[in-house]
Amino acid sequence: MGCYVTENGIRRGSNGGIAQAVSSALEQFEVLTHLEPMHTTGVRREEDGWSVLVDVVELERVPVTTSVMATYRVDVDDAGQLCGFERLRRYVRGSVDPS
């Protein structure tokens, strides 16, 4: 989705909006969960904000290829405030999704 202007003249969907949404989502998610975000794997504009997919290490193991990873969906509103988050999947770091 590209940029668009709402009825009241507010510009939405710009790259600055995406970067700010991701930054806010990662920061607030880490504060609440004490899990350090490793990667952002997706960002999607929603009706009232942004949905960000974040990969984290849930359980460190040796060797690191056996660590337990998780993907979370983190939702923030247009003001960058956290609305919610949920774990979507858990997997071993060295694994890949089936094709």
Backbone as XML, in Angstrom:
<?xml version="1.0"?>
<chain id="A" units="angstrom">
  <residue number="1" name="MET">
    <atom name="N" x="0.849" y="-1.175" z="0.000"/>
    <atom name="CA" x="0.000" y="0.000" z="0.000"/>
    <atom name="C" x="0.891" y="1.232" z="0.000"/>
  </residue>
  <residue number="2" name="GLY">
    <atom name="N" x="0.592" y="2.207" z="-0.843"/>
    <atom name="CA" x="1.358" y="3.437" z="-0.902"/>
    <atom name="C" x="0.823" y="4.476" z="0.068"/>
  </residue>
  <residue number="3" name="CYS">
    <atom name="N" x="1.282" y="5.697" z="-0.111"/>
    <atom name="CA" x="0.823" y="6.793" z="0.735"/>
    <atom name="C" x="-0.600" y="7.184" z="0.346"/>
  </residue>
  <residue number="4" name="TYR">
    <atom name="N" x="-1.332" y="7.668" z="1.314"/>
    <atom name="CA" x="-2.652" y="8.223" z="1.038"/>
    <atom name="C" x="-2.933" y="9.303" z="2.063"/>
  </residue>
  <residue number="5" name="VAL">
    <atom name="N" x="-3.876" y="10.173" z="1.743"/>
    <atom name="CA" x="-4.241" y="11.272" z="2.626"/>
    <atom name="C" x="-5.661" y="11.037" z="3.096"/>
  </residue>
  <residue number="6" name="THR">
    <atom name="N" x="-5.870" y="11.118" z="4.413"/>
    <atom name="CA" x="-7.194" y="10.910" z="4.977"/>
    <atom name="C" x="-8.064" y="12.131" z="4.720"/>
  </residue>
  <residue number="7" name="GLU">
    <atom name="N" x="-9.337" y="12.037" z="5.071"/>
    <atom name="CA" x="-10.276" y="13.139" z="4.859"/>
    <atom name="C" x="-9.852" y="14.411" z="5.585"/>
  </residue>
  <residue number="8" name="ASN">
    <atom name="N" x="-9.193" y="14.273" z="6.734"/>
    <atom name="CA" x="-8.775" y="15.465" z="7.480"/>
    <atom name="C" x="-7.369" y="15.931" z="7.114"/>
  </residue>
  <residue number="9" name="GLY">
    <atom name="N" x="-6.803" y="15.383" z="6.019"/>
    <atom name="CA" x="-5.527" y="15.875" z="5.506"/>
    <atom name="C" x="-4.293" y="15.235" z="6.107"/>
  </residue>
  <residue number="10" name="ILE">
    <atom name="N" x="-4.448" y="14.221" z="6.934"/>
    <atom name="CA" x="-3.296" y="13.556" z="7.532"/>
    <atom name="C" x="-2.728" y="12.558" z="6.536"/>
  </residue>
  <residue number="11" name="ARG">
    <atom name="N" x="-1.431" y="12.649" z="6.298"/>
    <atom name="CA" x="-0.765" y="11.723" z="5.380"/>
    <atom name="C" x="-0.419" y="10.445" z="6.118"/>
  </residue>
  <residue number="12" name="ARG">
    <atom name="N" x="-0.753" y="9.317" z="5.521"/>
    <atom name="CA" x="-0.471" y="8.023" z="6.141"/>
    <atom name="C" x="0.200" y="7.114" z="5.137"/>
  </residue>
  <residue number="13" name="GLY">
    <atom name="N" x="0.901" y="6.107" z="5.690"/>
    <atom name="CA" x="1.488" y="5.091" z="4.841"/>
    <atom name="C" x="2.836" y="5.454" z="4.266"/>
  </residue>
  <residue number="14" name="SER">
    <atom name="N" x="3.456" y="6.534" z="4.702"/>
    <atom name="CA" x="4.772" y="6.902" z="4.194"/>
    <atom name="C" x="5.839" y="6.024" z="4.829"/>
  </residue>
  <residue number="15" name="ASN">
    <atom name="N" x="7.033" y="6.013" z="4.237"/>
    <atom name="CA" x="8.122" y="5.203" z="4.785"/>
    <atom name="C" x="8.468" y="5.605" z="6.204"/>
  </residue>
  <residue number="16" name="GLY">
    <atom name="N" x="8.388" y="6.912" z="6.522"/>
    <atom name="CA" x="8.638" y="7.353" z="7.886"/>
    <atom name="C" x="7.646" y="6.731" z="8.842"/>
  </residue>
  <residue number="17" name="GLY">
    <atom name="N" x="6.404" y="6.547" z="8.401"/>
    <atom name="CA" x="5.384" y="5.916" z="9.215"/>
    <atom name="C" x="5.720" y="4.470" z="9.513"/>
  </residue>
  <residue number="18" name="ILE">
    <atom name="N" x="6.216" y="3.774" z="8.515"/>
    <atom name="CA" x="6.587" y="2.375" z="8.696"/>
    <atom name="C" x="7.753" y="2.259" z="9.667"/>
  </residue>
  <residue number="19" name="ALA">
    <atom name="N" x="8.790" y="3.046" z="9.444"/>
    <atom name="CA" x="9.975" y="2.989" z="10.309"/>
    <atom name="C" x="9.618" y="3.327" z="11.755"/>
  </residue>
  <residue number="20" name="GLN">
    <atom name="N" x="8.807" y="4.335" z="11.940"/>
    <atom name="CA" x="8.400" y="4.739" z="13.279"/>
    <atom name="C" x="7.536" y="3.663" z="13.936"/>
  </residue>
  <residue number="21" name="ALA">
    <atom name="N" x="6.639" y="3.061" z="13.170"/>
    <atom name="CA" x="5.773" y="2.002" z="13.697"/>
    <atom name="C" x="6.602" y="0.802" z="14.146"/>
  </residue>
  <residue number="22" name="VAL">
    <atom name="N" x="7.563" y="0.400" z="13.321"/>
    <atom name="CA" x="8.417" y="-0.740" z="13.669"/>
    <atom name="C" x="9.234" y="-0.428" z="14.914"/>
  </residue>
  <residue number="23" name="SER">
    <atom name="N" x="9.829" y="0.734" z="14.971"/>
    <atom name="CA" x="10.632" y="1.127" z="16.127"/>
    <atom name="C" x="9.810" y="1.117" z="17.412"/>
  </residue>
  <residue number="24" name="SER">
    <atom name="N" x="8.614" y="1.689" z="17.370"/>
    <atom name="CA" x="7.736" y="1.708" z="18.549"/>
    <atom name="C" x="7.323" y="0.303" z="18.961"/>
  </residue>
  <residue number="25" name="ALA">
    <atom name="N" x="6.973" y="-0.518" z="17.968"/>
    <atom name="CA" x="6.543" y="-1.888" z="18.250"/>
    <atom name="C" x="7.657" y="-2.678" z="18.927"/>
  </residue>
  <residue number="26" name="LEU">
    <atom name="N" x="8.875" y="-2.604" z="18.386"/>
    <atom name="CA" x="9.993" y="-3.369" z="18.937"/>
    <atom name="C" x="10.343" y="-2.920" z="20.352"/>
  </residue>
  <residue number="27" name="GLU">
    <atom name="N" x="10.385" y="-1.617" z="20.549"/>
    <atom name="CA" x="10.746" y="-1.077" z="21.863"/>
    <atom name="C" x="9.747" y="-1.498" z="22.946"/>
  </residue>
  <residue number="28" name="GLN">
    <atom name="N" x="8.464" y="-1.330" z="22.673"/>
    <atom name="CA" x="7.446" y="-1.653" z="23.671"/>
    <atom name="C" x="7.324" y="-3.154" z="23.901"/>
  </residue>
  <residue number="29" name="PHE">
    <atom name="N" x="7.468" y="-3.943" z="22.832"/>
    <atom name="CA" x="7.431" y="-5.396" z="22.950"/>
    <atom name="C" x="8.554" y="-5.885" z="23.859"/>
  </residue>
  <residue number="30" name="GLU">
    <atom name="N" x="9.759" y="-5.363" z="23.667"/>
    <atom name="CA" x="10.903" y="-5.778" z="24.486"/>
    <atom name="C" x="10.709" y="-5.408" z="25.955"/>
  </residue>
  <residue number="31" name="VAL">
    <atom name="N" x="10.176" y="-4.234" z="26.219"/>
    <atom name="CA" x="9.930" y="-3.806" z="27.601"/>
    <atom name="C" x="8.951" y="-4.748" z="28.294"/>
  </residue>
  <residue number="32" name="LEU">
    <atom name="N" x="7.896" y="-5.118" z="27.610"/>
    <atom name="CA" x="6.865" y="-5.965" z="28.221"/>
    <atom name="C" x="7.263" y="-7.431" z="28.355"/>
  </residue>
  <residue number="33" name="THR">
    <atom name="N" x="7.991" y="-7.954" z="27.378"/>
    <atom name="CA" x="8.277" y="-9.391" z="27.360"/>
    <atom name="C" x="9.671" y="-9.753" z="27.836"/>
  </residue>
  <residue number="34" name="HIS">
    <atom name="N" x="10.565" y="-8.778" z="27.875"/>
    <atom name="CA" x="11.985" y="-9.016" z="28.185"/>
    <atom name="C" x="12.629" y="-9.948" z="27.165"/>
  </residue>
  <residue number="35" name="LEU">
    <atom name="N" x="12.068" y="-9.989" z="25.947"/>
    <atom name="CA" x="12.636" y="-10.741" z="24.831"/>
    <atom name="C" x="13.220" y="-9.743" z="23.846"/>
  </residue>
  <residue number="36" name="GLU">
    <atom name="N" x="14.473" y="-9.969" z="23.459"/>
    <atom name="CA" x="15.125" y="-9.048" z="22.531"/>
    <atom name="C" x="14.753" y="-9.386" z="21.091"/>
  </residue>
  <residue number="37" name="PRO">
    <atom name="N" x="14.142" y="-8.455" z="20.369"/>
    <atom name="CA" x="13.816" y="-8.711" z="18.969"/>
    <atom name="C" x="15.086" y="-8.927" z="18.149"/>
  </residue>
  <residue number="38" name="MET">
    <atom name="N" x="15.105" y="-9.998" z="17.358"/>
    <atom name="CA" x="16.262" y="-10.308" z="16.527"/>
    <atom name="C" x="16.069" y="-9.801" z="15.099"/>
  </residue>
  <residue number="39" name="HIS">
    <atom name="N" x="14.867" y="-9.964" z="14.559"/>
    <atom name="CA" x="14.578" y="-9.597" z="13.178"/>
    <atom name="C" x="13.134" y="-9.126" z="13.068"/>
  </residue>
  <residue number="40" name="THR">
    <atom name="N" x="12.904" y="-8.204" z="12.157"/>
    <atom name="CA" x="11.548" y="-7.852" z="11.756"/>
    <atom name="C" x="11.315" y="-8.561" z="10.430"/>
  </residue>
  <residue number="41" name="THR">
    <atom name="N" x="10.324" y="-9.431" z="10.385"/>
    <atom name="CA" x="10.116" y="-10.233" z="9.183"/>
    <atom name="C" x="8.904" y="-9.797" z="8.369"/>
  </residue>
  <residue number="42" name="GLY">
    <atom name="N" x="8.165" y="-8.819" z="8.857"/>
    <atom name="CA" x="7.037" y="-8.315" z="8.091"/>
    <atom name="C" x="6.396" y="-7.116" z="8.749"/>
  </residue>
  <residue number="43" name="VAL">
    <atom name="N" x="5.833" y="-6.247" z="7.937"/>
    <atom name="CA" x="5.097" y="-5.076" z="8.419"/>
    <atom name="C" x="3.894" y="-4.898" z="7.506"/>
  </residue>
  <residue number="44" name="ARG">
    <atom name="N" x="2.736" y="-4.676" z="8.113"/>
    <atom name="CA" x="1.523" y="-4.494" z="7.314"/>
    <atom name="C" x="0.701" y="-3.357" z="7.910"/>
  </residue>
  <residue number="45" name="ARG">
    <atom name="N" x="0.196" y="-2.512" z="7.049"/>
    <atom name="CA" x="-0.691" y="-1.425" z="7.464"/>
    <atom name="C" x="-2.057" y="-2.025" z="7.757"/>
  </residue>
  <residue number="46" name="GLU">
    <atom name="N" x="-2.598" y="-1.714" z="8.919"/>
    <atom name="CA" x="-3.944" y="-2.146" z="9.293"/>
    <atom name="C" x="-4.853" y="-0.920" z="9.321"/>
  </residue>
  <residue number="47" name="GLU">
    <atom name="N" x="-6.126" y="-1.142" z="9.545"/>
    <atom name="CA" x="-7.094" y="-0.050" z="9.521"/>
    <atom name="C" x="-6.758" y="1.058" z="10.523"/>
  </residue>
  <residue number="48" name="ASP">
    <atom name="N" x="-6.361" y="0.671" z="11.738"/>
    <atom name="CA" x="-6.100" y="1.663" z="12.791"/>
    <atom name="C" x="-4.664" y="1.676" z="13.268"/>
  </residue>
  <residue number="49" name="GLY">
    <atom name="N" x="-3.727" y="1.173" z="12.463"/>
    <atom name="CA" x="-2.340" y="1.162" z="12.895"/>
    <atom name="C" x="-1.494" y="0.240" z="12.041"/>
  </residue>
  <residue number="50" name="TRP">
    <atom name="N" x="-0.576" y="-0.468" z="12.701"/>
    <atom name="CA" x="0.389" y="-1.313" z="12.017"/>
    <atom name="C" x="0.498" y="-2.659" z="12.717"/>
  </residue>
  <residue number="51" name="SER">
    <atom name="N" x="0.780" y="-3.697" z="11.941"/>
    <atom name="CA" x="1.040" y="-5.026" z="12.462"/>
    <atom name="C" x="2.464" y="-5.398" z="12.050"/>
  </residue>
  <residue number="52" name="VAL">
    <atom name="N" x="3.297" y="-5.750" z="13.028"/>
    <atom name="CA" x="4.714" y="-6.015" z="12.801"/>
    <atom name="C" x="5.020" y="-7.452" z="13.217"/>
  </residue>
  <residue number="53" name="LEU">
    <atom name="N" x="5.698" y="-8.217" z="12.359"/>
    <atom name="CA" x="6.139" y="-9.563" z="12.707"/>
    <atom name="C" x="7.576" y="-9.502" z="13.197"/>
  </residue>
  <residue number="54" name="VAL">
    <atom name="N" x="7.805" y="-10.094" z="14.365"/>
    <atom name="CA" x="9.094" y="-10.007" z="15.036"/>
    <atom name="C" x="9.570" y="-11.405" z="15.414"/>
  </residue>
  <residue number="55" name="ASP">
    <atom name="N" x="10.829" y="-11.710" z="15.101"/>
    <atom name="CA" x="11.442" y="-12.968" z="15.532"/>
    <atom name="C" x="12.303" y="-12.717" z="16.753"/>
  </residue>
  <residue number="56" name="VAL">
    <atom name="N" x="12.190" y="-13.624" z="17.733"/>
    <atom name="CA" x="12.967" y="-13.525" z="18.969"/>
    <atom name="C" x="13.536" y="-14.898" z="19.330"/>
  </residue>
  <residue number="57" name="VAL">
    <atom name="N" x="14.571" y="-14.898" z="20.165"/>
    <atom name="CA" x="15.077" y="-16.139" z="20.745"/>
    <atom name="C" x="14.343" y="-16.333" z="22.064"/>
  </residue>
  <residue number="58" name="GLU">
    <atom name="N" x="13.594" y="-17.418" z="22.187"/>
    <atom name="CA" x="12.879" y="-17.690" z="23.439"/>
    <atom name="C" x="13.710" y="-18.535" z="24.392"/>
  </residue>
  <residue number="59" name="LEU">
    <atom name="N" x="14.578" y="-19.383" z="23.844"/>
    <atom name="CA" x="15.393" y="-20.265" z="24.668"/>
    <atom name="C" x="16.742" y="-20.473" z="23.998"/>
  </residue>
  <residue number="60" name="GLU">
    <atom name="N" x="17.797" y="-19.936" z="24.613"/>
    <atom name="CA" x="19.159" y="-20.101" z="24.089"/>
    <atom name="C" x="19.643" y="-21.506" z="24.367"/>
  </residue>
  <residue number="61" name="ARG">
    <atom name="N" x="20.231" y="-22.129" z="23.366"/>
    <atom name="CA" x="20.816" y="-23.463" z="23.524"/>
    <atom name="C" x="22.179" y="-23.495" z="22.852"/>
  </residue>
  <residue number="62" name="VAL">
    <atom name="N" x="22.972" y="-24.506" z="23.217"/>
    <atom name="CA" x="24.262" y="-24.732" z="22.590"/>
    <atom name="C" x="24.193" y="-26.084" z="21.905"/>
  </residue>
  <residue number="63" name="PRO">
    <atom name="N" x="24.494" y="-26.142" z="20.615"/>
    <atom name="CA" x="24.877" y="-25.042" z="19.723"/>
    <atom name="C" x="23.686" y="-24.136" z="19.418"/>
  </residue>
  <residue number="64" name="VAL">
    <atom name="N" x="23.978" y="-22.918" z="18.961"/>
    <atom name="CA" x="22.925" y="-21.923" z="18.747"/>
    <atom name="C" x="21.918" y="-22.349" z="17.694"/>
  </residue>
  <residue number="65" name="THR">
    <atom name="N" x="22.295" y="-23.276" z="16.813"/>
    <atom name="CA" x="21.359" y="-23.740" z="15.785"/>
    <atom name="C" x="20.198" y="-24.526" z="16.381"/>
  </residue>
  <residue number="66" name="THR">
    <atom name="N" x="20.289" y="-24.877" z="17.662"/>
    <atom name="CA" x="19.203" y="-25.601" z="18.323"/>
    <atom name="C" x="18.386" y="-24.702" z="19.247"/>
  </residue>
  <residue number="67" name="SER">
    <atom name="N" x="18.691" y="-23.406" z="19.265"/>
    <atom name="CA" x="17.924" y="-22.462" z="20.086"/>
    <atom name="C" x="16.470" y="-22.423" z="19.629"/>
  </residue>
  <residue number="68" name="VAL">
    <atom name="N" x="15.566" y="-22.177" z="20.568"/>
    <atom name="CA" x="14.142" y="-22.082" z="20.253"/>
    <atom name="C" x="13.811" y="-20.630" z="19.922"/>
  </residue>
  <residue number="69" name="MET">
    <atom name="N" x="13.286" y="-20.431" z="18.721"/>
    <atom name="CA" x="12.912" y="-19.117" z="18.224"/>
    <atom name="C" x="11.390" y="-19.001" z="18.221"/>
  </residue>
  <residue number="70" name="ALA">
    <atom name="N" x="10.900" y="-17.781" z="18.110"/>
    <atom name="CA" x="9.459" y="-17.564" z="18.008"/>
    <atom name="C" x="9.201" y="-16.337" z="17.137"/>
  </residue>
  <residue number="71" name="THR">
    <atom name="N" x="8.072" y="-16.370" z="16.457"/>
    <atom name="CA" x="7.603" y="-15.216" z="15.694"/>
    <atom name="C" x="6.372" y="-14.664" z="16.396"/>
  </residue>
  <residue number="72" name="TYR">
    <atom name="N" x="6.399" y="-13.373" z="16.679"/>
    <atom name="CA" x="5.281" y="-12.676" z="17.317"/>
    <atom name="C" x="4.711" y="-11.647" z="16.357"/>
  </residue>
  <residue number="73" name="ARG">
    <atom name="N" x="3.399" y="-11.460" z="16.428"/>
    <atom name="CA" x="2.755" y="-10.335" z="15.764"/>
    <atom name="C" x="2.555" y="-9.263" z="16.819"/>
  </residue>
  <residue number="74" name="VAL">
    <atom name="N" x="3.062" y="-8.064" z="16.550"/>
    <atom name="CA" x="2.967" y="-6.942" z="17.474"/>
    <atom name="C" x="2.165" y="-5.843" z="16.784"/>
  </residue>
  <residue number="75" name="ASP">
    <atom name="N" x="1.078" y="-5.415" z="17.412"/>
    <atom name="CA" x="0.203" y="-4.401" z="16.825"/>
    <atom name="C" x="0.347" y="-3.080" z="17.559"/>
  </residue>
  <residue number="76" name="VAL">
    <atom name="N" x="0.534" y="-2.001" z="16.782"/>
    <atom name="CA" x="0.576" y="-0.651" z="17.337"/>
    <atom name="C" x="-0.460" y="0.202" z="16.609"/>
  </residue>
  <residue number="77" name="ASP">
    <atom name="N" x="-0.991" y="1.197" z="17.315"/>
    <atom name="CA" x="-1.971" y="2.094" z="16.694"/>
    <atom name="C" x="-1.251" y="3.188" z="15.914"/>
  </residue>
  <residue number="78" name="ASP">
    <atom name="N" x="-2.012" y="4.096" z="15.340"/>
    <atom name="CA" x="-1.427" y="5.174" z="14.537"/>
    <atom name="C" x="-0.506" y="6.084" z="15.335"/>
  </residue>
  <residue number="79" name="ALA">
    <atom name="N" x="-0.704" y="6.154" z="16.646"/>
    <atom name="CA" x="0.157" y="6.969" z="17.508"/>
    <atom name="C" x="1.401" y="6.203" z="17.956"/>
  </residue>
  <residue number="80" name="GLY">
    <atom name="N" x="1.526" y="4.935" z="17.550"/>
    <atom name="CA" x="2.685" y="4.135" z="17.932"/>
    <atom name="C" x="2.548" y="3.435" z="19.266"/>
  </residue>
  <residue number="81" name="GLN">
    <atom name="N" x="1.348" y="3.442" z="19.837"/>
    <atom name="CA" x="1.127" y="2.792" z="21.127"/>
    <atom name="C" x="0.783" y="1.318" z="20.930"/>
  </residue>
  <residue number="82" name="LEU">
    <atom name="N" x="1.374" y="0.470" z="21.747"/>
    <atom name="CA" x="1.140" y="-0.966" z="21.657"/>
    <atom name="C" x="-0.320" y="-1.283" z="21.940"/>
  </residue>
  <residue number="83" name="CYS">
    <atom name="N" x="-0.937" y="-2.054" z="21.031"/>
    <atom name="CA" x="-2.328" y="-2.475" z="21.194"/>
    <atom name="C" x="-2.417" y="-3.934" z="21.619"/>
  </residue>
  <residue number="84" name="GLY">
    <atom name="N" x="-1.417" y="-4.720" z="21.237"/>
    <atom name="CA" x="-1.424" y="-6.131" z="21.584"/>
    <atom name="C" x="-0.310" y="-6.872" z="20.880"/>
  </residue>
  <residue number="85" name="PHE">
    <atom name="N" x="-0.069" y="-8.103" z="21.334"/>
    <atom name="CA" x="0.888" y="-8.966" z="20.662"/>
    <atom name="C" x="0.499" y="-10.406" z="20.928"/>
  </residue>
  <residue number="86" name="GLU">
    <atom name="N" x="0.928" y="-11.294" z="20.030"/>
    <atom name="CA" x="0.677" y="-12.719" z="20.222"/>
    <atom name="C" x="1.759" y="-13.526" z="19.522"/>
  </residue>
  <residue number="87" name="ARG">
    <atom name="N" x="2.085" y="-14.670" z="20.117"/>
    <atom name="CA" x="3.047" y="-15.570" z="19.492"/>
    <atom name="C" x="2.333" y="-16.356" z="18.406"/>
  </residue>
  <residue number="88" name="LEU">
    <atom name="N" x="2.904" y="-16.353" z="17.207"/>
    <atom name="CA" x="2.311" y="-17.050" z="16.076"/>
    <atom name="C" x="2.895" y="-18.441" z="15.885"/>
  </residue>
  <residue number="89" name="ARG">
    <atom name="N" x="4.194" y="-18.590" z="16.166"/>
    <atom name="CA" x="4.816" y="-19.906" z="16.007"/>
    <atom name="C" x="6.119" y="-19.983" z="16.783"/>
  </residue>
  <residue number="90" name="ARG">
    <atom name="N" x="6.518" y="-21.207" z="17.098"/>
    <atom name="CA" x="7.828" y="-21.498" z="17.710"/>
    <atom name="C" x="8.538" y="-22.484" z="16.795"/>
  </residue>
  <residue number="91" name="TYR">
    <atom name="N" x="9.852" y="-22.355" z="16.730"/>
    <atom name="CA" x="10.625" y="-23.232" z="15.860"/>
    <atom name="C" x="12.072" y="-23.282" z="16.329"/>
  </residue>
  <residue number="92" name="VAL">
    <atom name="N" x="12.787" y="-24.280" z="15.867"/>
    <atom name="CA" x="14.206" y="-24.417" z="16.168"/>
    <atom name="C" x="14.967" y="-23.564" z="15.156"/>
  </residue>
  <residue number="93" name="ARG">
    <atom name="N" x="15.951" y="-22.815" z="15.624"/>
    <atom name="CA" x="16.667" y="-21.845" z="14.780"/>
    <atom name="C" x="17.156" y="-22.452" z="13.467"/>
  </residue>
  <residue number="94" name="GLY">
    <atom name="N" x="17.631" y="-23.654" z="13.476"/>
    <atom name="CA" x="18.185" y="-24.247" z="12.260"/>
    <atom name="C" x="17.157" y="-24.803" z="11.300"/>
  </residue>
  <residue number="95" name="SER">
    <atom name="N" x="15.876" y="-24.702" z="11.625"/>
    <atom name="CA" x="14.839" y="-25.300" z="10.763"/>
    <atom name="C" x="14.307" y="-24.281" z="9.760"/>
  </residue>
  <residue number="96" name="VAL">
    <atom name="N" x="13.687" y="-24.822" z="8.708"/>
    <atom name="CA" x="13.024" y="-23.976" z="7.714"/>
    <atom name="C" x="11.603" y="-24.467" z="7.535"/>
  </residue>
  <residue number="97" name="ASP">
    <atom name="N" x="10.726" y="-23.561" z="7.112"/>
    <atom name="CA" x="9.336" y="-23.945" z="6.848"/>
    <atom name="C" x="9.278" y="-24.832" z="5.619"/>
  </residue>
  <residue number="98" name="PRO">
    <atom name="N" x="8.349" y="-25.818" z="5.610"/>
    <atom name="CA" x="8.201" y="-26.642" z="4.399"/>
    <atom name="C" x="7.712" y="-25.794" z="3.228"/>
  </residue>
  <residue number="99" name="SER">
    <atom name="N" x="8.155" y="-26.143" z="2.051"/>
    <atom name="CA" x="7.767" y="-25.382" z="0.843"/>
    <atom name="C" x="6.357" y="-25.670" z="0.417"/>
  </residue>
</chain>
